[in-house]
Amino acid sequence: MIEIRHLTRVYDGVPVVNDVSLTIGTGELAVLVGTSGSGKTTLLRMINRLVQPTSGQVLVEGVDTATLPAHLLRRRIGYAIQGHGLFPHRTVAQNIATVPRLLGWPRARIDARVDELLALFQLDPATFRNRMPHQLSGGQAQRVGVARALAAKPDLLLMDEPFGALDPLIRAKAQADLRAIQQKLGTTLILVTHDMQEAVDLGDRIAVMDGGRLLQYDHPARILTQPAAPFVRDLIGATDRPLRLLSLKTVGDLAQPGDAEGPAIPPEATLHDALAECLWTGRTALPVQGGGIVTLDALRAEARPR
Amino acid sequence: MPRLWPPAVLFAMIGLAGLALPLVQFKANRIVPGEGVGLAALPHGPWVMLGLGAALVLACPDRWPAVARLASAVAGLIAATLMLGMAASHLPPAGNSLARVAPASGFWLLVLAFGLMVADAVNRLRPSLALRWVMLAGAVALAAGILASGLLDGVSVMREYATRRDLFGREAQAHLALAFGSLGLALLAGIPLGIAIFQVRRWRGPVLGVLNILQTIPSLALFGMMIPVLGWVAATVPGATQAGVSGIGTFPALVALFLYSLLPVVSNTLAGLSGVPAPTREAAVGLGMTRAQVMAQVLLPLALPVLLAAVRIVLVQNIGLAVIAGLIGGGGFGTFVFQGLGQTAMDLVLLGALPTIALALVAGIALDLLVQGTRRGAA
């Protein structure tokens, strides 16, 4: 569990992060979202003390991070950034092995861990182990960057705009992969983004920041239906609101008994996908693979705040 | 009319001018001016002339293959050199040990033309890095072989060498010691200084300012300034003389070369470190490296190509500048140059100048190849 207590950072008399408190449960994925200059990146960087807080505390599993030497703290916290920051003079394997090497793991354990991570990120170890970073595509480099951050099995992973440099198609796949891996490993993850859609798609909880202050910290559905401030509503975008709400639930959640015409939709598809399918094919109900249907009326009801 | 390769036309013009001018100078002794002797006046001279002229003209069309270009250029260099040696053994009357045969304008122009042709051909061939090393080693071995063969022993410079064989060895050592020693000292002091001003931004202006001023002092003046300054230090500071400090000799020469080397080393260290992308540096810190680990494992390895470029600049510069050490008794090839100037014996000047040029050329090419090697690893 990560507890952030009254965290403040002042630059030249101006607070960039202003008295922020929030708690992130173990295994949760929290997204810090806001415009540039909102303080979200500074808040993230205070957690691994790349930025020293002016006041306030960060507690990881009850331990005040200020009591540890900064470099030892950082070896326990995974860190991945936009543009991946891979070391250009080191191979993929050496890049991934960075933190285990700093921690003095034995050679055999490091090698096994590197191969395990490459396989986890769908990169064939034999092919990619000895590649140099400039030989990777953007998506591959991003995956290696995340693998490097996870190498020493950190309990907490911090990511600063990890998908910022990817094109939309690869980005969607990378987001889905990250979510799957995070759930599989049970890692607590804090991710910074300026993209509300990304926040809604990924976050168990979303922290909306503006002008250094935390405006709202809640589950995505509540952020969408009950925005706590006009700024939050603006960030969501009034036109996209119902569609984003639909993207939070799957067809399986809404399936009801019945029969319908046409090709079936998989139960793990989102309600957003189901609505699109209804509109495109002119149907009022879709059969769900494995039985049941999902109706346009039910979708309509889900797209409104209750 | 075939399409022409403009550089080759230029080389041909230089080379043909060289063929028209006297290849050697025949002098009654080592000091008096001599008379020029052309290639045509030597045995087999006209045939060699024809061959060299053909090699130069044939290379003009653009489609002439690069390998042929390289082969004919190397052959031209060897032929011109062998003709020089032949002239030296052929021209002086038997029993006359005072007469001298020195290379003249024609020889130098031929060397220039074919030397440029070699460089141009190598450029067009785009050989691999390994092959470039082999070519450099081959060129050095070829030159050493010709010198050792005795074919050039009659040439004036080699006769100056013959009477100073031991001295030449010592001065060569002194020259290398000056050039490499000052480089070593500059790296020892300059890299830490570069790291320091990289980390403390407000020191950059003052440090680079002082080094820039040092760099603008003319070399002769800097060597001259060392004499009173270090002389005073040696005379007043106890123990300084025992430690080797003196106004003239090796010490002031080493200090002057060291001071000239500092700016390239410090500024390239700074440039190399500053050139490391910010995300790379941030990742290193964020993953839990200490300051020293970030420097040793990430910043310095990535700055290495830029640092090696500084080593190249400094080494080539110092090999040349070390000649001036001869003026203040610092030893090195400059000793011959200044002795020769004093005696108006150009052959002796060449004995100092030619090895200096060869050394600078080889060091420059070797370090270029080294830089390319590290770039490839880092890129």
CSV table of N, CA, C and O in Angstrom, one decimal, chain A residues 147-224:
chain,number,residue,atom,x,y,z
A,147,ALA,N,10.0,-4.0,-19.2
A,147,ALA,CA,10.6,-5.2,-18.7
A,147,ALA,C,11.8,-4.8,-17.8
A,147,ALA,O,12.0,-5.4,-16.7
A,148,ARG,N,12.6,-3.8,-18.2
A,148,ARG,CA,13.7,-3.3,-17.3
A,148,ARG,C,13.2,-2.8,-16.0
A,148,ARG,O,13.8,-3.1,-14.9
A,149,ALA,N,12.0,-2.1,-16.0
A,149,ALA,CA,11.5,-1.6,-14.8
A,149,ALA,C,11.0,-2.7,-13.8
A,149,ALA,O,11.0,-2.5,-12.6
A,150,LEU,N,10.6,-3.8,-14.4
A,150,LEU,CA,10.1,-4.9,-13.6
A,150,LEU,C,11.1,-5.9,-13.2
A,150,LEU,O,10.8,-6.9,-12.5
A,151,ALA,N,12.4,-5.7,-13.7
A,151,ALA,CA,13.4,-6.8,-13.6
A,151,ALA,C,13.6,-7.3,-12.2
A,151,ALA,O,13.7,-8.5,-12.0
A,152,ALA,N,13.7,-6.4,-11.2
A,152,ALA,CA,14.0,-6.9,-9.8
A,152,ALA,C,12.7,-7.1,-9.0
A,152,ALA,O,12.8,-7.1,-7.8
A,153,LYS,N,11.6,-7.5,-9.7
A,153,LYS,CA,10.4,-7.8,-9.1
A,153,LYS,C,10.0,-6.7,-8.0
A,153,LYS,O,9.8,-7.0,-6.9
A,154,PRO,N,9.8,-5.4,-8.5
A,154,PRO,CA,9.4,-4.4,-7.5
A,154,PRO,C,8.0,-4.6,-7.1
A,154,PRO,O,7.2,-5.1,-7.9
A,155,ASP,N,7.6,-4.1,-5.9
A,155,ASP,CA,6.2,-4.2,-5.5
A,155,ASP,C,5.5,-3.0,-6.1
A,155,ASP,O,4.2,-3.0,-6.2
A,156,LEU,N,6.2,-2.0,-6.5
A,156,LEU,CA,5.6,-0.8,-7.0
A,156,LEU,C,6.3,-0.4,-8.3
A,156,LEU,O,7.5,-0.4,-8.5
A,157,LEU,N,5.4,0.0,-9.3
A,157,LEU,CA,6.0,0.4,-10.6
A,157,LEU,C,5.4,1.8,-10.9
A,157,LEU,O,4.2,2.0,-10.9
A,158,LEU,N,6.3,2.7,-11.3
A,158,LEU,CA,5.9,4.1,-11.7
A,158,LEU,C,6.2,4.2,-13.2
A,158,LEU,O,7.2,3.8,-13.7
A,159,MET,N,5.2,4.8,-13.9
A,159,MET,CA,5.3,4.9,-15.3
A,159,MET,C,4.9,6.4,-15.7
A,159,MET,O,3.8,6.8,-15.3
A,160,ASP,N,5.8,7.1,-16.4
A,160,ASP,CA,5.5,8.4,-16.8
A,160,ASP,C,5.3,8.4,-18.3
A,160,ASP,O,6.2,8.3,-19.1
A,161,GLU,N,4.0,8.6,-18.7
A,161,GLU,CA,3.6,8.6,-20.1
A,161,GLU,C,4.2,7.5,-20.9
A,161,GLU,O,4.9,7.7,-21.9
A,162,PRO,N,4.1,6.2,-20.4
A,162,PRO,CA,4.8,5.1,-21.1
A,162,PRO,C,4.5,4.9,-22.5
A,162,PRO,O,5.2,4.3,-23.3
A,163,PHE,N,3.3,5.3,-22.9
A,163,PHE,CA,2.8,5.0,-24.3
A,163,PHE,C,2.9,6.3,-25.2
A,163,PHE,O,2.4,6.3,-26.3
A,164,GLY,N,3.4,7.4,-24.6
A,164,GLY,CA,3.4,8.7,-25.3
A,164,GLY,C,4.0,8.6,-26.7
A,164,GLY,O,3.6,9.3,-27.6
A,165,ALA,N,5.0,7.8,-26.9
A,165,ALA,CA,5.8,7.8,-28.2
A,165,ALA,C,5.2,6.8,-29.2
A,165,ALA,O,5.8,6.7,-30.2
A,166,LEU,N,4.2,6.1,-28.8
A,166,LEU,CA,3.7,5.0,-29.7
A,166,LEU,C,2.6,5.5,-30.6
A,166,LEU,O,1.8,6.3,-30.2
A,167,ASP,N,2.5,4.9,-31.8
A,167,ASP,CA,1.3,5.2,-32.7
A,167,ASP,C,0.1,4.5,-32.1
A,167,ASP,O,0.2,3.5,-31.4
A,168,PRO,N,-1.1,5.0,-32.5
A,168,PRO,CA,-2.4,4.5,-31.8
A,168,PRO,C,-2.6,3.0,-31.8
A,168,PRO,O,-3.0,2.5,-30.8
A,169,LEU,N,-2.3,2.3,-32.9
A,169,LEU,CA,-2.6,0.9,-33.0
A,169,LEU,C,-1.7,0.1,-32.0
A,169,LEU,O,-2.2,-0.7,-31.3
A,170,ILE,N,-0.4,0.4,-32.0
A,170,ILE,CA,0.5,-0.2,-31.1
A,170,ILE,C,0.2,0.1,-29.7
A,170,ILE,O,0.3,-0.7,-28.8
A,171,ARG,N,-0.2,1.4,-29.5
A,171,ARG,CA,-0.5,1.9,-28.2
A,171,ARG,C,-1.6,1.1,-27.5
A,171,ARG,O,-1.5,0.6,-26.4
A,172,ALA,N,-2.7,0.8,-28.3
A,172,ALA,CA,-3.8,0.0,-27.7
A,172,ALA,C,-3.4,-1.4,-27.3
A,172,ALA,O,-3.7,-1.8,-26.2
A,173,LYS,N,-2.5,-2.0,-28.1
A,173,LYS,CA,-2.0,-3.3,-27.8
A,173,LYS,C,-1.1,-3.3,-26.6
A,173,LYS,O,-1.2,-4.1,-25.7
A,174,ALA,N,-0.3,-2.2,-26.5
A,174,ALA,CA,0.6,-2.1,-25.4
A,174,ALA,C,-0.1,-1.9,-24.1
A,174,ALA,O,0.2,-2.4,-23.0
A,175,GLN,N,-1.2,-1.1,-24.2
A,175,GLN,CA,-2.0,-0.9,-23.0
A,175,GLN,C,-2.7,-2.2,-22.5
A,175,GLN,O,-2.6,-2.5,-21.3
A,176,ALA,N,-3.2,-2.9,-23.4
A,176,ALA,CA,-3.9,-4.2,-23.0
A,176,ALA,C,-2.9,-5.1,-22.4
A,176,ALA,O,-3.2,-5.8,-21.4
A,177,ASP,N,-1.7,-5.2,-23.0
A,177,ASP,CA,-0.6,-6.1,-22.5
A,177,ASP,C,-0.2,-5.7,-21.1
A,177,ASP,O,0.0,-6.5,-20.2
A,178,LEU,N,-0.1,-4.4,-20.9
A,178,LEU,CA,0.4,-3.9,-19.6
A,178,LEU,C,-0.6,-4.3,-18.5
A,178,LEU,O,-0.3,-4.7,-17.5
A,179,ARG,N,-1.9,-4.1,-18.9
A,179,ARG,CA,-3.0,-4.4,-17.9
A,179,ARG,C,-2.9,-5.9,-17.5
A,179,ARG,O,-3.0,-6.2,-16.3
A,180,ALA,N,-2.7,-6.7,-18.6
A,180,ALA,CA,-2.7,-8.2,-18.3
A,180,ALA,C,-1.5,-8.5,-17.4
A,180,ALA,O,-1.6,-9.3,-16.5
A,181,ILE,N,-0.3,-7.9,-17.8
A,181,ILE,CA,0.9,-8.3,-17.0
A,181,ILE,C,0.8,-7.8,-15.6
A,181,ILE,O,1.1,-8.5,-14.6
A,182,GLN,N,0.2,-6.6,-15.4
A,182,GLN,CA,0.1,-6.0,-14.1
A,182,GLN,C,-0.8,-6.9,-13.2
A,182,GLN,O,-0.5,-7.1,-12.0
A,183,GLN,N,-1.9,-7.4,-13.8
A,183,GLN,CA,-2.8,-8.2,-13.0
A,183,GLN,C,-2.2,-9.6,-12.7
A,183,GLN,O,-2.4,-10.1,-11.6
A,184,LYS,N,-1.4,-10.1,-13.7
A,184,LYS,CA,-0.8,-11.4,-13.5
A,184,LYS,C,0.3,-11.3,-12.4
A,184,LYS,O,0.4,-12.2,-11.5
A,185,LEU,N,1.1,-10.2,-12.4
A,185,LEU,CA,2.1,-10.1,-11.4
A,185,LEU,C,1.6,-9.5,-10.0
A,185,LEU,O,2.3,-9.6,-9.0
A,186,GLY,N,0.5,-8.8,-10.1
A,186,GLY,CA,0.0,-8.2,-8.8
A,186,GLY,C,0.8,-7.0,-8.4
A,186,GLY,O,0.8,-6.7,-7.2
A,187,THR,N,1.4,-6.4,-9.3
A,187,THR,CA,2.2,-5.2,-9.0
A,187,THR,C,1.3,-4.0,-8.8
A,187,THR,O,0.4,-3.8,-9.6
A,188,THR,N,1.6,-3.2,-7.8
A,188,THR,CA,1.0,-1.9,-7.7
A,188,THR,C,1.6,-1.0,-8.7
A,188,THR,O,2.8,-0.9,-8.9
A,189,LEU,N,0.7,-0.2,-9.4
A,189,LEU,CA,1.2,0.6,-10.5
A,189,LEU,C,0.6,2.0,-10.5
A,189,LEU,O,-0.6,2.1,-10.3
A,190,ILE,N,1.5,3.0,-10.6
A,190,ILE,CA,1.0,4.4,-10.7
A,190,ILE,C,1.5,4.9,-12.1
A,190,ILE,O,2.7,4.8,-12.4
A,191,LEU,N,0.6,5.4,-12.9
A,191,LEU,CA,0.9,5.7,-14.2
A,191,LEU,C,0.4,7.2,-14.5
A,191,LEU,O,-0.7,7.6,-14.0
A,192,VAL,N,1.3,8.0,-15.1
A,192,VAL,CA,0.9,9.3,-15.4
A,192,VAL,C,0.6,9.5,-16.9
A,192,VAL,O,1.2,8.9,-17.8
A,193,THR,N,-0.5,10.2,-17.2
A,193,THR,CA,-0.9,10.4,-18.6
A,193,THR,C,-1.7,11.7,-18.7
A,193,THR,O,-2.2,12.2,-17.7
A,194,HIS,N,-1.7,12.3,-19.9
A,194,HIS,CA,-2.6,13.4,-20.1
A,194,HIS,C,-3.8,13.0,-20.9
A,194,HIS,O,-4.7,13.8,-21.2
A,195,ASP,N,-3.9,11.7,-21.1
A,195,ASP,CA,-5.0,11.2,-22.0
A,195,ASP,C,-6.1,10.5,-21.2
A,195,ASP,O,-5.9,9.5,-20.5
A,196,MET,N,-7.3,11.2,-21.1
A,196,MET,CA,-8.3,10.7,-20.2
A,196,MET,C,-8.8,9.3,-20.7
A,196,MET,O,-9.2,8.5,-19.8
A,197,GLN,N,-8.8,9.1,-22.0
A,197,GLN,CA,-9.3,7.8,-22.5
A,197,GLN,C,-8.4,6.7,-21.9
A,197,GLN,O,-8.8,5.6,-21.5
A,198,GLU,N,-7.0,6.9,-21.9
A,198,GLU,CA,-6.1,6.0,-21.4
A,198,GLU,C,-6.3,5.7,-19.9
A,198,GLU,O,-6.3,4.6,-19.4
A,199,ALA,N,-6.6,6.8,-19.2
A,199,ALA,CA,-6.9,6.7,-17.8
A,199,ALA,C,-8.1,5.9,-17.5
A,199,ALA,O,-8.1,5.0,-16.6
A,200,VAL,N,-9.2,6.1,-18.3
A,200,VAL,CA,-10.4,5.3,-18.1
A,200,VAL,C,-10.2,3.8,-18.5
A,200,VAL,O,-10.7,2.9,-17.8
A,201,ASP,N,-9.4,3.6,-19.5
A,201,ASP,CA,-9.2,2.3,-20.0
A,201,ASP,C,-8.4,1.4,-19.0
A,201,ASP,O,-8.6,0.3,-18.8
A,202,LEU,N,-7.4,2.1,-18.4
A,202,LEU,CA,-6.4,1.4,-17.6
A,202,LEU,C,-6.7,1.4,-16.1
A,202,LEU,O,-6.4,0.4,-15.4
A,203,GLY,N,-7.2,2.5,-15.6
A,203,GLY,CA,-7.1,2.8,-14.1
A,203,GLY,C,-8.2,2.0,-13.3
A,203,GLY,O,-9.4,1.9,-13.7
A,204,ASP,N,-7.8,1.5,-12.1
A,204,ASP,CA,-8.7,1.1,-11.1
A,204,ASP,C,-9.2,2.3,-10.5
A,204,ASP,O,-10.4,2.4,-10.1
A,205,ARG,N,-8.3,3.3,-10.3
A,205,ARG,CA,-8.7,4.6,-9.8
A,205,ARG,C,-8.0,5.7,-10.6
A,205,ARG,O,-6.9,5.4,-11.1
A,206,ILE,N,-8.6,6.8,-10.7
A,206,ILE,CA,-8.1,7.9,-11.4
A,206,ILE,C,-7.9,9.1,-10.5
A,206,ILE,O,-8.9,9.4,-9.8
A,207,ALA,N,-6.7,9.7,-10.5
A,207,ALA,CA,-6.5,11.0,-9.7
A,207,ALA,C,-6.4,12.1,-10.7
A,207,ALA,O,-5.5,12.1,-11.6
A,208,VAL,N,-7.4,13.0,-10.7
A,208,VAL,CA,-7.4,14.2,-11.6
A,208,VAL,C,-6.7,15.3,-11.0
A,208,VAL,O,-7.0,15.7,-9.9
A,209,MET,N,-5.6,15.8,-11.6
A,209,MET,CA,-4.9,17.0,-11.0
A,209,MET,C,-5.0,18.2,-11.9
A,209,MET,O,-5.0,18.1,-13.1
A,210,ASP,N,-5.0,19.4,-11.3
A,210,ASP,CA,-4.9,20.6,-12.0
A,210,ASP,C,-4.3,21.7,-11.1
A,210,ASP,O,-4.6,21.8,-9.9
A,211,GLY,N,-3.3,22.4,-11.7
A,211,GLY,CA,-2.6,23.5,-10.9
A,211,GLY,C,-2.0,23.0,-9.6
A,211,GLY,O,-2.0,23.7,-8.6
A,212,GLY,N,-1.5,21.7,-9.6
A,212,GLY,CA,-0.8,21.2,-8.4
A,212,GLY,C,-1.8,20.6,-7.4
A,212,GLY,O,-1.3,20.1,-6.4
A,213,ARG,N,-3.1,20.8,-7.6
A,213,ARG,CA,-4.0,20.2,-6.6
A,213,ARG,C,-4.7,19.0,-7.1
A,213,ARG,O,-4.9,18.8,-8.3
A,214,LEU,N,-5.0,18.1,-6.2
A,214,LEU,CA,-5.8,16.9,-6.5
A,214,LEU,C,-7.3,17.2,-6.5
A,214,LEU,O,-7.8,17.6,-5.5
A,215,LEU,N,-7.9,17.2,-7.7
A,215,LEU,CA,-9.3,17.6,-7.7
A,215,LEU,C,-10.2,16.5,-7.4
A,215,LEU,O,-11.3,16.6,-6.7
A,216,GLN,N,-9.9,15.3,-7.8
A,216,GLN,CA,-10.8,14.1,-7.6
A,216,GLN,C,-10.0,12.8,-7.6
A,216,GLN,O,-9.1,12.7,-8.5
A,217,TYR,N,-10.2,11.9,-6.8
A,217,TYR,CA,-9.5,10.6,-6.8
A,217,TYR,C,-10.6,9.5,-6.6
A,217,TYR,O,-11.2,9.4,-5.5
A,218,ASP,N,-10.9,8.8,-7.6
A,218,ASP,CA,-12.1,7.9,-7.5
A,218,ASP,C,-12.0,6.9,-8.6
A,218,ASP,O,-11.2,6.9,-9.5
A,219,HIS,N,-13.0,5.9,-8.6
A,219,HIS,CA,-13.1,4.9,-9.6
A,219,HIS,C,-13.5,5.6,-11.0
A,219,HIS,O,-14.2,6.6,-10.9
A,220,PRO,N,-13.1,5.0,-12.1
A,220,PRO,CA,-13.4,5.7,-13.4
A,220,PRO,C,-14.9,6.0,-13.6
A,220,PRO,O,-15.3,7.1,-14.0
A,221,ALA,N,-15.8,5.0,-13.2
A,221,ALA,CA,-17.2,5.3,-13.4
A,221,ALA,C,-17.7,6.5,-12.7
A,221,ALA,O,-18.5,7.3,-13.2
A,222,ARG,N,-17.2,6.7,-11.4
A,222,ARG,CA,-17.7,7.8,-10.7
A,222,ARG,C,-17.0,9.1,-11.2
A,222,ARG,O,-17.7,10.2,-11.2
A,223,ILE,N,-15.8,9.1,-11.7
A,223,ILE,CA,-15.2,10.2,-12.3
A,223,ILE,C,-16.0,10.7,-13.5
A,223,ILE,O,-16.3,11.9,-13.7
A,224,LEU,N,-16.5,9.7,-14.3
A,224,LEU,CA,-17.3,10.0,-15.5
A,224,LEU,C,-18.7,10.5,-15.1
A,224,LEU,O,-19.2,11.5,-15.7
